[in-house]
mmCIF file of N, CA and C in Angstrom:
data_model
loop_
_atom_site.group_PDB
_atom_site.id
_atom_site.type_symbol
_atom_site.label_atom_id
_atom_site.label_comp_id
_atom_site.label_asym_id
_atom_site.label_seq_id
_atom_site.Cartn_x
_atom_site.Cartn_y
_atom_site.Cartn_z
ATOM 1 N N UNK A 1297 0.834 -1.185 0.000
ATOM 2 C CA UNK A 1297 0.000 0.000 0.000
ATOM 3 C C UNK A 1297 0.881 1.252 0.000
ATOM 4 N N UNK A 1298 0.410 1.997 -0.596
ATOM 5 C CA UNK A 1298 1.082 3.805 -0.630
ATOM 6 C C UNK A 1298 0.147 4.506 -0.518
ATOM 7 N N UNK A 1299 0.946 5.114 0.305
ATOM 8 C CA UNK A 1299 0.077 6.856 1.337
ATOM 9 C C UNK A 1299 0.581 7.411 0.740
ATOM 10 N N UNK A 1300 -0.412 8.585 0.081
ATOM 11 C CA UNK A 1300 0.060 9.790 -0.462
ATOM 12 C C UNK A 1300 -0.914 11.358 0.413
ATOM 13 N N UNK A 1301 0.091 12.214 0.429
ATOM 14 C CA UNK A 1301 -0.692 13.100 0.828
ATOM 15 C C UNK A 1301 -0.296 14.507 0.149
ATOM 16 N N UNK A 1302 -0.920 15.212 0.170
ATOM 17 C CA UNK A 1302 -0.650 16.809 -0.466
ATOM 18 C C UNK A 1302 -0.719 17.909 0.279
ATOM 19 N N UNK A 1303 0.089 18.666 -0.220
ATOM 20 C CA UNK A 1303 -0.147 20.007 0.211
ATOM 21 C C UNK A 1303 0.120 21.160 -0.503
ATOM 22 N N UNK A 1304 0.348 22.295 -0.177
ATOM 23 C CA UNK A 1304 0.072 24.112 -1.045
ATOM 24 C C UNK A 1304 -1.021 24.419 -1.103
ATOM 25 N N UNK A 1305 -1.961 24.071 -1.360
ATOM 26 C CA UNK A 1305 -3.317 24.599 -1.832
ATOM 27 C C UNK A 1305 -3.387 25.767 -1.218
ATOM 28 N N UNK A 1306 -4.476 26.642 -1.584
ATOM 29 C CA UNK A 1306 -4.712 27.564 -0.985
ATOM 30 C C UNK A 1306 -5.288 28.775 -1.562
ATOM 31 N N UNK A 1307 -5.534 29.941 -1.800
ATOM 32 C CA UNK A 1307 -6.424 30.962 -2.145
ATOM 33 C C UNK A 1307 -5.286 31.631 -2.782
ATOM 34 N N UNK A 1308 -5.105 32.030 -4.237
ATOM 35 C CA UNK A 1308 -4.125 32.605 -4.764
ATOM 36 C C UNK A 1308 -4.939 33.296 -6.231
ATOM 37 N N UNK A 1309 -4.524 34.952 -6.196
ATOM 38 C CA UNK A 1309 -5.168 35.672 -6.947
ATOM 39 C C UNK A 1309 -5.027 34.920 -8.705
ATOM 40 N N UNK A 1310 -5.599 35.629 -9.551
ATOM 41 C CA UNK A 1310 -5.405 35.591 -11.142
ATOM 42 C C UNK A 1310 -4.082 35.753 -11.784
ATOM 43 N N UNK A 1311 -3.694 35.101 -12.259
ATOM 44 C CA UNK A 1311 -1.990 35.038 -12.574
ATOM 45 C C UNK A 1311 -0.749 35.117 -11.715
ATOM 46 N N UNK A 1312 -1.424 34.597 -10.286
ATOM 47 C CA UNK A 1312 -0.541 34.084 -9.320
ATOM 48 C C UNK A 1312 0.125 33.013 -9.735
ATOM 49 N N UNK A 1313 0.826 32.315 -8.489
ATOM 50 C CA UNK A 1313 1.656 31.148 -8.678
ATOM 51 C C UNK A 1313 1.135 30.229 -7.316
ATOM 52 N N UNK A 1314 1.314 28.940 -7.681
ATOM 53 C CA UNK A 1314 1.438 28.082 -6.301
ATOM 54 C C UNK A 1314 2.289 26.758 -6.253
ATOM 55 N N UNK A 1315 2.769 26.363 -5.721
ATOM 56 C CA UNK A 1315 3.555 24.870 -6.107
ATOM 57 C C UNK A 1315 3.351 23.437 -4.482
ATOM 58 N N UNK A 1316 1.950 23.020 -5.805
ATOM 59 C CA UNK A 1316 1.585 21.768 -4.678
ATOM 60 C C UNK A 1316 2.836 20.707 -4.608
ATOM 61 N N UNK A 1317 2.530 19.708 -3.469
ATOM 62 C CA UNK A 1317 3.803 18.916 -3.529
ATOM 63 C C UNK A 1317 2.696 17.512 -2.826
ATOM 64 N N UNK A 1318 3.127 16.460 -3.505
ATOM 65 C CA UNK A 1318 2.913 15.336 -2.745
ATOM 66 C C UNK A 1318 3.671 14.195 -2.348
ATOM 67 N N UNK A 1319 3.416 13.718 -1.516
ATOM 68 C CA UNK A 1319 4.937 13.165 -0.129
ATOM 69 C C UNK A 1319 4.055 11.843 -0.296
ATOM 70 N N UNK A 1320 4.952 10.673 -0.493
ATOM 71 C CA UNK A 1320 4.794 9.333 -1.161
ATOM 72 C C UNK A 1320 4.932 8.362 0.133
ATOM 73 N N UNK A 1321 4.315 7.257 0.995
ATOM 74 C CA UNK A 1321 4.925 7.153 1.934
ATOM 75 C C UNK A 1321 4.119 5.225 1.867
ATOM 76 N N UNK A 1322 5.070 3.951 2.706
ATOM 77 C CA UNK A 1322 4.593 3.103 2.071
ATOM 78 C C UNK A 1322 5.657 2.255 1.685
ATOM 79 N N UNK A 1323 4.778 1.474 0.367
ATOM 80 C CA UNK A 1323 5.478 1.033 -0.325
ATOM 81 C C UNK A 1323 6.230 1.665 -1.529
ATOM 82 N N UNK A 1324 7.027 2.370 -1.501
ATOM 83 C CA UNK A 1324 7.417 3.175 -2.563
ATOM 84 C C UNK A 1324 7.499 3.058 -3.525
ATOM 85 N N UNK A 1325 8.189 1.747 -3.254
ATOM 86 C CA UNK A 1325 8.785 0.496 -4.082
ATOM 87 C C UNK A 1325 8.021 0.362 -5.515
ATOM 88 N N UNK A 1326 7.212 0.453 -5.173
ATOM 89 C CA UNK A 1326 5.641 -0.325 -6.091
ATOM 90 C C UNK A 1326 5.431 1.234 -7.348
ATOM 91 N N UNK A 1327 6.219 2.137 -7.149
ATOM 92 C CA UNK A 1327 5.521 3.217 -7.797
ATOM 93 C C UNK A 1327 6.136 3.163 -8.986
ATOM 94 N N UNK A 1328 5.034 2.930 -10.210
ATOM 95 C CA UNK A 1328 5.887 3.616 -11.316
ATOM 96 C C UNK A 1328 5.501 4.785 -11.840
ATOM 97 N N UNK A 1329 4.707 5.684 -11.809
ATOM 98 C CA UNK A 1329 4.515 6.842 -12.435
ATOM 99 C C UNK A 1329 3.525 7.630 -11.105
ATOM 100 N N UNK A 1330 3.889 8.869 -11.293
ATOM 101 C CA UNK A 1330 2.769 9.636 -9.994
ATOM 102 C C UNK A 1330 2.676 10.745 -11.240
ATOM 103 N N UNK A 1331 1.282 11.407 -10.367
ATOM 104 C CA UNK A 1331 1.011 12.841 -11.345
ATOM 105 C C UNK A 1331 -0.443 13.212 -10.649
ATOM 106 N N UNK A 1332 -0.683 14.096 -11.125
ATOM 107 C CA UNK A 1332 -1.783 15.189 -10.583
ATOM 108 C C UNK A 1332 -3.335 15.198 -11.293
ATOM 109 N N UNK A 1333 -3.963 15.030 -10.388
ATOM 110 C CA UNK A 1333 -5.341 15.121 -11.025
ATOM 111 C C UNK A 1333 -6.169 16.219 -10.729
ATOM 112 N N UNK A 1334 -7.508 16.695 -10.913
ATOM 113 C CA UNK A 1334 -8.463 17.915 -10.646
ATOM 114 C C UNK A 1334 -9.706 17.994 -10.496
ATOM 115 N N UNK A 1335 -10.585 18.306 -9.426
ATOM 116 C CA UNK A 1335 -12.127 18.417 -10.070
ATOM 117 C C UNK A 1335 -12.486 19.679 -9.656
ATOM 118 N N UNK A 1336 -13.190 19.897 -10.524
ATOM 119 C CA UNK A 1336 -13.494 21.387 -10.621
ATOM 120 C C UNK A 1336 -14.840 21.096 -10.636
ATOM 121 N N UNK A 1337 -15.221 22.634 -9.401
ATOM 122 C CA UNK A 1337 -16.429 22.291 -9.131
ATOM 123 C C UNK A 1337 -18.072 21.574 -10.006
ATOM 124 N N UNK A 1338 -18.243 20.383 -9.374
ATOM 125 C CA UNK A 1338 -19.747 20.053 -10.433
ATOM 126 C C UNK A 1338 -19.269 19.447 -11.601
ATOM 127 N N UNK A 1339 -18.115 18.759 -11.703
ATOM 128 C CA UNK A 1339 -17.389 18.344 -12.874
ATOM 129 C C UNK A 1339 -16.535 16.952 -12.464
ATOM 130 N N UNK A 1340 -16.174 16.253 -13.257
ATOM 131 C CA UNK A 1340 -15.359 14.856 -13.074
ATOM 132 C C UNK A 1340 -14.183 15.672 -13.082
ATOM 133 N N UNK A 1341 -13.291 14.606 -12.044
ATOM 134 C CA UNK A 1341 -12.091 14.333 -12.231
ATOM 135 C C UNK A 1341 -11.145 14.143 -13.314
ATOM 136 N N UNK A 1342 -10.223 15.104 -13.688
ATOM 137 C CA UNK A 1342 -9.961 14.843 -14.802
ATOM 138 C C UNK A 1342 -7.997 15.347 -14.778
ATOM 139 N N UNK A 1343 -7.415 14.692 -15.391
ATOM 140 C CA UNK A 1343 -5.855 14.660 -15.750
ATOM 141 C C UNK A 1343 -5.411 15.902 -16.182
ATOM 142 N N UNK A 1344 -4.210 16.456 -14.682
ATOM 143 C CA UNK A 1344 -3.645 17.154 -15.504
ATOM 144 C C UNK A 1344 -2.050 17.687 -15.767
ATOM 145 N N UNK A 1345 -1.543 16.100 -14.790
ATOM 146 C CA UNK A 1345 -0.317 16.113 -15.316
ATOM 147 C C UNK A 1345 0.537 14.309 -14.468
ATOM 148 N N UNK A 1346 1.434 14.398 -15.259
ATOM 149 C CA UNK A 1346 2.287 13.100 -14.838
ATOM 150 C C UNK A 1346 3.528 12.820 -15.125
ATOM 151 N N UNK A 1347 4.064 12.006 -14.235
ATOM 152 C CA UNK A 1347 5.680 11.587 -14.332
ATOM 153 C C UNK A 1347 6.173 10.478 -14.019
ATOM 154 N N UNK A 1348 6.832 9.680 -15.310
ATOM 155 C CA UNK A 1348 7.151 8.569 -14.972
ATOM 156 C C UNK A 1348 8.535 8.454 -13.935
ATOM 157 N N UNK A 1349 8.731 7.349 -13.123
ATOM 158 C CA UNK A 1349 10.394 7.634 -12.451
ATOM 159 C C UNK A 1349 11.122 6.779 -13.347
ATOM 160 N N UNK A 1350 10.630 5.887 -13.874
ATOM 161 C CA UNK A 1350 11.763 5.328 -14.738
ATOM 162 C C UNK A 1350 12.591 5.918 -15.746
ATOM 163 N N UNK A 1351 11.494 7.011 -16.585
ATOM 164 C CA UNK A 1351 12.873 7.567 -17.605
ATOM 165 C C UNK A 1351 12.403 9.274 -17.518
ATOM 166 N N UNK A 1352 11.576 9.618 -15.857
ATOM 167 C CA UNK A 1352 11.380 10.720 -15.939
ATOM 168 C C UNK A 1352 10.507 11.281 -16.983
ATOM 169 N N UNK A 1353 9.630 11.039 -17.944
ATOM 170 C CA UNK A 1353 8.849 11.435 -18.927
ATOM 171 C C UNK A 1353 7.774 12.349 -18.472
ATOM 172 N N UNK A 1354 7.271 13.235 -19.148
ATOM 173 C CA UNK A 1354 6.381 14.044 -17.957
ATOM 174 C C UNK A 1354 5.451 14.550 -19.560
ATOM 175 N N UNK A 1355 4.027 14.550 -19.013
ATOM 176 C CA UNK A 1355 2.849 14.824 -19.794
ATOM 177 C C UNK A 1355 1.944 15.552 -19.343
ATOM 178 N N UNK A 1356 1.524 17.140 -19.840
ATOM 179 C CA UNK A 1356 0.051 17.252 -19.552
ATOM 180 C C UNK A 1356 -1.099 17.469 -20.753
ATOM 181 N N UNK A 1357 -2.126 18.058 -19.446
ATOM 182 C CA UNK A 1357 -3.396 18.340 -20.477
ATOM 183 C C UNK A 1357 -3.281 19.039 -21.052
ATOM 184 N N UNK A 1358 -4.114 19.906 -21.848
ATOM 185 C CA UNK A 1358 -3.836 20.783 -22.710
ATOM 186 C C UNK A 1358 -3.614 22.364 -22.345
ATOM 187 N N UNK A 1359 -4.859 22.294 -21.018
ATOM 188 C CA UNK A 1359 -5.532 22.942 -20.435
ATOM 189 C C UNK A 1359 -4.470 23.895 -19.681
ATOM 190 N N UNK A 1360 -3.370 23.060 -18.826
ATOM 191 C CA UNK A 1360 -2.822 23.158 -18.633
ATOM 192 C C UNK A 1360 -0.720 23.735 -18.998
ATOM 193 N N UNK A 1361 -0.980 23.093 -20.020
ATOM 194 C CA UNK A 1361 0.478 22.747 -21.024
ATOM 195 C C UNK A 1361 1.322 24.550 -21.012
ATOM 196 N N UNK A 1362 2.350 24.861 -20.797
ATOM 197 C CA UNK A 1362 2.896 26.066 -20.683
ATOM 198 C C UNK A 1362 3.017 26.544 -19.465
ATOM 199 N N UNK A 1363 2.137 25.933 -18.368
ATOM 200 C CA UNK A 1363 1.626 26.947 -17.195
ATOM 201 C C UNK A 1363 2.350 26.251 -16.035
ATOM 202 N N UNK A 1364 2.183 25.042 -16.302
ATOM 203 C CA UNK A 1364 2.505 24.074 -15.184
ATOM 204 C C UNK A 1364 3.327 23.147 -15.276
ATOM 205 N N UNK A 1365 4.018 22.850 -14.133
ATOM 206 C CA UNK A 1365 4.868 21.986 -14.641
ATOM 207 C C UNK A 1365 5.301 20.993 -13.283
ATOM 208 N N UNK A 1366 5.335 19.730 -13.769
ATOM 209 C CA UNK A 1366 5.620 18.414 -12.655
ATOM 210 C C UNK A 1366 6.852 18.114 -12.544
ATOM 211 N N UNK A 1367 7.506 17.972 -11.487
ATOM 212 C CA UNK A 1367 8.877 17.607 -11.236
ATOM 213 C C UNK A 1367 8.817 16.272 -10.188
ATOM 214 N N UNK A 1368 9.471 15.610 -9.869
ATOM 215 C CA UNK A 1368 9.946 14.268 -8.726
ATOM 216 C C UNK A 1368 11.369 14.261 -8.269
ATOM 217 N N UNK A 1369 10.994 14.326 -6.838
ATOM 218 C CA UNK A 1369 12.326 14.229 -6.138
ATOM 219 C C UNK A 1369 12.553 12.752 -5.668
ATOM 220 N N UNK A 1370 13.234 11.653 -6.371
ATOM 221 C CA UNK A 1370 13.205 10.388 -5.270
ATOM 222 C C UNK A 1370 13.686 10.161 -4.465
ATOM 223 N N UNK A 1371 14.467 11.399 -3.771
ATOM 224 C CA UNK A 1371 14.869 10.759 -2.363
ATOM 225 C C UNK A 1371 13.768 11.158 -1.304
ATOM 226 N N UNK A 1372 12.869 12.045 -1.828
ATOM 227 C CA UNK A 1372 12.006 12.558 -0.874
ATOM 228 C C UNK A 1372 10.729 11.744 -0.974
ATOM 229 N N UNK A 1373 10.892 11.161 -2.141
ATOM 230 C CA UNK A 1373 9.294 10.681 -2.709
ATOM 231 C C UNK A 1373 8.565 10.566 -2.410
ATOM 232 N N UNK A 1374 8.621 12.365 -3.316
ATOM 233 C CA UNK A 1374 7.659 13.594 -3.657
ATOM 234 C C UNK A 1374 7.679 13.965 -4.729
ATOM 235 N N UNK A 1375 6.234 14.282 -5.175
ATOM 236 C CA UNK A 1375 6.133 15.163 -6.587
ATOM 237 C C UNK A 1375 5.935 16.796 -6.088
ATOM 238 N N UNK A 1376 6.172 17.188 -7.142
ATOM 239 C CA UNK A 1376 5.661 18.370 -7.218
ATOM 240 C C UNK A 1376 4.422 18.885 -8.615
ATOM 241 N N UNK A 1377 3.888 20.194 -8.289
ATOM 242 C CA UNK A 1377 3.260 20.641 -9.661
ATOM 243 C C UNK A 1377 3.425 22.150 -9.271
ATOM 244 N N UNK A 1378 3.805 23.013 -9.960
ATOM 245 C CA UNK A 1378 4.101 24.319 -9.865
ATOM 246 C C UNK A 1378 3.055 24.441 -10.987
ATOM 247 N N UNK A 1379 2.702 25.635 -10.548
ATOM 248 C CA UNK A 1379 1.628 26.213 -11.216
ATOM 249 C C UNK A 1379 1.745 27.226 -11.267
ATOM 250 N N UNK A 1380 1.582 28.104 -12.602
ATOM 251 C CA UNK A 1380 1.930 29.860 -13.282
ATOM 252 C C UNK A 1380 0.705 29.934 -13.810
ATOM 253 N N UNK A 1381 0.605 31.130 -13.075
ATOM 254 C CA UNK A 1381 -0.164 32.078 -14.462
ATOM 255 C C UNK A 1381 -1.476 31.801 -14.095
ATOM 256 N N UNK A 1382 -2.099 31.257 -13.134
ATOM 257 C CA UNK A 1382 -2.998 30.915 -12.473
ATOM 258 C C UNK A 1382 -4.368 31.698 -13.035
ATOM 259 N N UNK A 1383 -5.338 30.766 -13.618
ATOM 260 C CA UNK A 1383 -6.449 31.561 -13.750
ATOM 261 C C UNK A 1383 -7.777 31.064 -13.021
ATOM 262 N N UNK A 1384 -9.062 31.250 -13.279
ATOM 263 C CA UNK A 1384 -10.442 31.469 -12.101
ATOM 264 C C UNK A 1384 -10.434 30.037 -13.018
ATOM 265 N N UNK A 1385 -10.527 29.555 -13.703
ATOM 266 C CA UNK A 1385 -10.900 28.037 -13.990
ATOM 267 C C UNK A 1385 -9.634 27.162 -13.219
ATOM 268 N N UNK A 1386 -8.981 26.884 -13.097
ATOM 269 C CA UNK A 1386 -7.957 26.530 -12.416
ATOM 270 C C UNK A 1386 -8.505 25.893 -10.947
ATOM 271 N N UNK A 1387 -9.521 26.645 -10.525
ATOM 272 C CA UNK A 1387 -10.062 26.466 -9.175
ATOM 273 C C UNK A 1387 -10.320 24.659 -9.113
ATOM 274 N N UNK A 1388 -10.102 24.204 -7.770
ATOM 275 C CA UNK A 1388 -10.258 23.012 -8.181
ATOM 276 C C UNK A 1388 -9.788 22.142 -6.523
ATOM 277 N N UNK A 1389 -10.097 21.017 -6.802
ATOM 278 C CA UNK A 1389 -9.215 20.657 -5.720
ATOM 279 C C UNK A 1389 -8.684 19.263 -6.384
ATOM 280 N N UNK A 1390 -7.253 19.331 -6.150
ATOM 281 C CA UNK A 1390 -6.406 18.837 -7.134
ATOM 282 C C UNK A 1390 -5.971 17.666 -6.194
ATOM 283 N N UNK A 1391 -5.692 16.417 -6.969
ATOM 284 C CA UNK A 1391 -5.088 14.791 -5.899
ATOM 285 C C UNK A 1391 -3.947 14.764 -6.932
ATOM 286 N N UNK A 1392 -3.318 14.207 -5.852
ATOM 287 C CA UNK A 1392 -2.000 13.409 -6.070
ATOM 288 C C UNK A 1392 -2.543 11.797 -6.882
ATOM 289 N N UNK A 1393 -2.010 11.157 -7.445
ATOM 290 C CA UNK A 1393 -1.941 10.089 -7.866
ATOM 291 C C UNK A 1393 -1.011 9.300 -8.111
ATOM 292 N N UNK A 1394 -0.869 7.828 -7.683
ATOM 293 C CA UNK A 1394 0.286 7.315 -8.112
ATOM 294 C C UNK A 1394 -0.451 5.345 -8.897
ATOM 295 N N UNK A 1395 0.445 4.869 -9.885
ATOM 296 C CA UNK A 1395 0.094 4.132 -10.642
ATOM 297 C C UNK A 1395 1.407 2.819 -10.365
ATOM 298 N N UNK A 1396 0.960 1.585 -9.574
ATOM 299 C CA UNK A 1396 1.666 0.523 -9.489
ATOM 300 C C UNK A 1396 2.433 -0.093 -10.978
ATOM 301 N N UNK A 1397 2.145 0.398 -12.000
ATOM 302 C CA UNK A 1397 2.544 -0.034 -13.254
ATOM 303 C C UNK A 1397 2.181 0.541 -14.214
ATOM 304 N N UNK A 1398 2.959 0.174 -15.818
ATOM 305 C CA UNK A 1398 2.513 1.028 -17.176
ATOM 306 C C UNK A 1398 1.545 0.580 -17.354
ATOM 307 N N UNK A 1399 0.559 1.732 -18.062
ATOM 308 C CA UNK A 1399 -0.375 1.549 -18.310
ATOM 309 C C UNK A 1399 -1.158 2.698 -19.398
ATOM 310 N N UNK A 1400 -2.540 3.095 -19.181
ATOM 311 C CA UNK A 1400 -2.947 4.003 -20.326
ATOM 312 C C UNK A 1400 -2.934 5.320 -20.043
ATOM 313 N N UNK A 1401 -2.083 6.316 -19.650
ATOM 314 C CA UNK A 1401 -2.076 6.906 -18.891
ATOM 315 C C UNK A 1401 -1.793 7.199 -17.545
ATOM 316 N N UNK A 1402 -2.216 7.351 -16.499
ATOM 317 C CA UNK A 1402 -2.041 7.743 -15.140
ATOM 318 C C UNK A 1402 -3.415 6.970 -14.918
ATOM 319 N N UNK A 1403 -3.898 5.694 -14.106
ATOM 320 C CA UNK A 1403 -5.068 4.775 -13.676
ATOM 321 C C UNK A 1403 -5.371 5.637 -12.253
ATOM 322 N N UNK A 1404 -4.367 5.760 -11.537
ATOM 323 C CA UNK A 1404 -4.899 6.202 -9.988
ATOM 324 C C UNK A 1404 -4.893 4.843 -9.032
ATOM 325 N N UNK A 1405 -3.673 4.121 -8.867
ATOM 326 C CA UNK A 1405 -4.187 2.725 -8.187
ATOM 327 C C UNK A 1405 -3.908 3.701 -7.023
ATOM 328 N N UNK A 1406 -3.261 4.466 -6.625
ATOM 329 C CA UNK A 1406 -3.303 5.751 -4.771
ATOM 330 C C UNK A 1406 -4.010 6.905 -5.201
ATOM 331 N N UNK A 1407 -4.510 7.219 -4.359
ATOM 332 C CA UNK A 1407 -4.786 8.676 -4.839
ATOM 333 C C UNK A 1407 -4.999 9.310 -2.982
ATOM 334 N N UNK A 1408 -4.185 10.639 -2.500
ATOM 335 C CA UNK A 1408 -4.390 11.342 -1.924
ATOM 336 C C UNK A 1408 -5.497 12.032 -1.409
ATOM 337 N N UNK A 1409 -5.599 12.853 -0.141
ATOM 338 C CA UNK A 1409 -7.382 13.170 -0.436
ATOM 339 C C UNK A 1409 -7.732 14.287 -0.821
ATOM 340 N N UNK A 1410 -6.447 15.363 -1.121
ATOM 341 C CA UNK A 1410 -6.867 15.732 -1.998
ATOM 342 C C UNK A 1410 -6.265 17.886 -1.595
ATOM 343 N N UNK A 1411 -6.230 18.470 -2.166
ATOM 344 C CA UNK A 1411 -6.170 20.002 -1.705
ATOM 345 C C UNK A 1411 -6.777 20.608 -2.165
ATOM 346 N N UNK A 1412 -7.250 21.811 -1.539
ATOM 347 C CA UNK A 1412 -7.885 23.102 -2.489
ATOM 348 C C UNK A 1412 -7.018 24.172 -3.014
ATOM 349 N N UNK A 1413 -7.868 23.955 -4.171
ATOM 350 C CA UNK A 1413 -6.611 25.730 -5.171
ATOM 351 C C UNK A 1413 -7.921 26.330 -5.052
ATOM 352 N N UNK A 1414 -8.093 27.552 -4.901
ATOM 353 C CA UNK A 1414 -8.949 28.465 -5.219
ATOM 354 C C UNK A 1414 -8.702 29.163 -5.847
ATOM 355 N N UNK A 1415 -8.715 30.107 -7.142
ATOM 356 C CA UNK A 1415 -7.827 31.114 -7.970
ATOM 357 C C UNK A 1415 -9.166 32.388 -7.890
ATOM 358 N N UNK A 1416 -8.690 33.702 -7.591
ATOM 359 C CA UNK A 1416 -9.560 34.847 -7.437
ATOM 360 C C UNK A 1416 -9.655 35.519 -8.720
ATOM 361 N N UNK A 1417 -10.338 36.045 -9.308
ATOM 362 C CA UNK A 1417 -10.492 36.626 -10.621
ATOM 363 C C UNK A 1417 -10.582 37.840 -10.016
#
Protein backbone atom coordinates (compact mmCIF):
# COMPACT_ATOMS: atom_id res chain seq x y z
CA UNK A 1 0.00 0.00 0.00
CA UNK A 2 1.08 3.81 -0.63
CA UNK A 3 0.08 6.86 1.34
CA UNK A 4 0.06 9.79 -0.46
CA UNK A 5 -0.69 13.10 0.83
CA UNK A 6 -0.65 16.81 -0.47
CA UNK A 7 -0.15 20.01 0.21
CA UNK A 8 0.07 24.11 -1.05
CA UNK A 9 -3.32 24.60 -1.83
CA UNK A 10 -4.71 27.56 -0.98
CA UNK A 11 -6.42 30.96 -2.15
CA UNK A 12 -4.13 32.60 -4.76
CA UNK A 13 -5.17 35.67 -6.95
CA UNK A 14 -5.40 35.59 -11.14
CA UNK A 15 -1.99 35.04 -12.57
CA UNK A 16 -0.54 34.08 -9.32
CA UNK A 17 1.66 31.15 -8.68
CA UNK A 18 1.44 28.08 -6.30
CA UNK A 19 3.56 24.87 -6.11
CA UNK A 20 1.59 21.77 -4.68
CA UNK A 21 3.80 18.92 -3.53
CA UNK A 22 2.91 15.34 -2.75
CA UNK A 23 4.94 13.16 -0.13
CA UNK A 24 4.79 9.33 -1.16
CA UNK A 25 4.93 7.15 1.93
CA UNK A 26 4.59 3.10 2.07
CA UNK A 27 5.48 1.03 -0.32
CA UNK A 28 7.42 3.18 -2.56
CA UNK A 29 8.79 0.50 -4.08
CA UNK A 30 5.64 -0.33 -6.09
CA UNK A 31 5.52 3.22 -7.80
CA UNK A 32 5.89 3.62 -11.32
CA UNK A 33 4.52 6.84 -12.43
CA UNK A 34 2.77 9.64 -9.99
CA UNK A 35 1.01 12.84 -11.35
CA UNK A 36 -1.78 15.19 -10.58
CA UNK A 37 -5.34 15.12 -11.03
CA UNK A 38 -8.46 17.91 -10.65
CA UNK A 39 -12.13 18.42 -10.07
CA UNK A 40 -13.49 21.39 -10.62
CA UNK A 41 -16.43 22.29 -9.13
CA UNK A 42 -19.75 20.05 -10.43
CA UNK A 43 -17.39 18.34 -12.87
CA UNK A 44 -15.36 14.86 -13.07
CA UNK A 45 -12.09 14.33 -12.23
CA UNK A 46 -9.96 14.84 -14.80
CA UNK A 47 -5.85 14.66 -15.75
CA UNK A 48 -3.65 17.15 -15.50
CA UNK A 49 -0.32 16.11 -15.32
CA UNK A 50 2.29 13.10 -14.84
CA UNK A 51 5.68 11.59 -14.33
CA UNK A 52 7.15 8.57 -14.97
CA UNK A 53 10.39 7.63 -12.45
CA UNK A 54 11.76 5.33 -14.74
CA UNK A 55 12.87 7.57 -17.61
CA UNK A 56 11.38 10.72 -15.94
CA UNK A 57 8.85 11.44 -18.93
CA UNK A 58 6.38 14.04 -17.96
CA UNK A 59 2.85 14.82 -19.79
CA UNK A 60 0.05 17.25 -19.55
CA UNK A 61 -3.40 18.34 -20.48
CA UNK A 62 -3.84 20.78 -22.71
CA UNK A 63 -5.53 22.94 -20.44
CA UNK A 64 -2.82 23.16 -18.63
CA UNK A 65 0.48 22.75 -21.02
CA UNK A 66 2.90 26.07 -20.68
CA UNK A 67 1.63 26.95 -17.20
CA UNK A 68 2.51 24.07 -15.18
CA UNK A 69 4.87 21.99 -14.64
CA UNK A 70 5.62 18.41 -12.65
CA UNK A 71 8.88 17.61 -11.24
CA UNK A 72 9.95 14.27 -8.73
CA UNK A 73 12.33 14.23 -6.14
CA UNK A 74 13.20 10.39 -5.27
CA UNK A 75 14.87 10.76 -2.36
CA UNK A 76 12.01 12.56 -0.87
CA UNK A 77 9.29 10.68 -2.71
CA UNK A 78 7.66 13.59 -3.66
CA UNK A 79 6.13 15.16 -6.59
CA UNK A 80 5.66 18.37 -7.22
CA UNK A 81 3.26 20.64 -9.66
CA UNK A 82 4.10 24.32 -9.87
CA UNK A 83 1.63 26.21 -11.22
CA UNK A 84 1.93 29.86 -13.28
CA UNK A 85 -0.16 32.08 -14.46
CA UNK A 86 -3.00 30.91 -12.47
CA UNK A 87 -6.45 31.56 -13.75
CA UNK A 88 -10.44 31.47 -12.10
CA UNK A 89 -10.90 28.04 -13.99
CA UNK A 90 -7.96 26.53 -12.42
CA UNK A 91 -10.06 26.47 -9.17
CA UNK A 92 -10.26 23.01 -8.18
CA UNK A 93 -9.21 20.66 -5.72
CA UNK A 94 -6.41 18.84 -7.13
CA UNK A 95 -5.09 14.79 -5.90
CA UNK A 96 -2.00 13.41 -6.07
CA UNK A 97 -1.94 10.09 -7.87
CA UNK A 98 0.29 7.31 -8.11
CA UNK A 99 0.09 4.13 -10.64
CA UNK A 100 1.67 0.52 -9.49
CA UNK A 101 2.54 -0.03 -13.25
CA UNK A 102 2.51 1.03 -17.18
CA UNK A 103 -0.37 1.55 -18.31
CA UNK A 104 -2.95 4.00 -20.33
CA UNK A 105 -2.08 6.91 -18.89
CA UNK A 106 -2.04 7.74 -15.14
CA UNK A 107 -5.07 4.78 -13.68
CA UNK A 108 -4.90 6.20 -9.99
CA UNK A 109 -4.19 2.73 -8.19
CA UNK A 110 -3.30 5.75 -4.77
CA UNK A 111 -4.79 8.68 -4.84
CA UNK A 112 -4.39 11.34 -1.92
CA UNK A 113 -7.38 13.17 -0.44
CA UNK A 114 -6.87 15.73 -2.00
CA UNK A 115 -6.17 20.00 -1.71
CA UNK A 116 -7.88 23.10 -2.49
CA UNK A 117 -6.61 25.73 -5.17
CA UNK A 118 -8.95 28.46 -5.22
CA UNK A 119 -7.83 31.11 -7.97
CA UNK A 120 -9.56 34.85 -7.44
CA UNK A 121 -10.49 36.63 -10.62
Amino acid sequence: QVQLVESGGGLVQAGGSLRLSCAASGRTFSMYAMGWFRQLPGKEREFVAGISWSGGSTFYADSVKGRFTISGDNAKNTVYLQMNSLKSEDTAVYYCAADRRPGLGIRGDYWGPGTQVTVSS
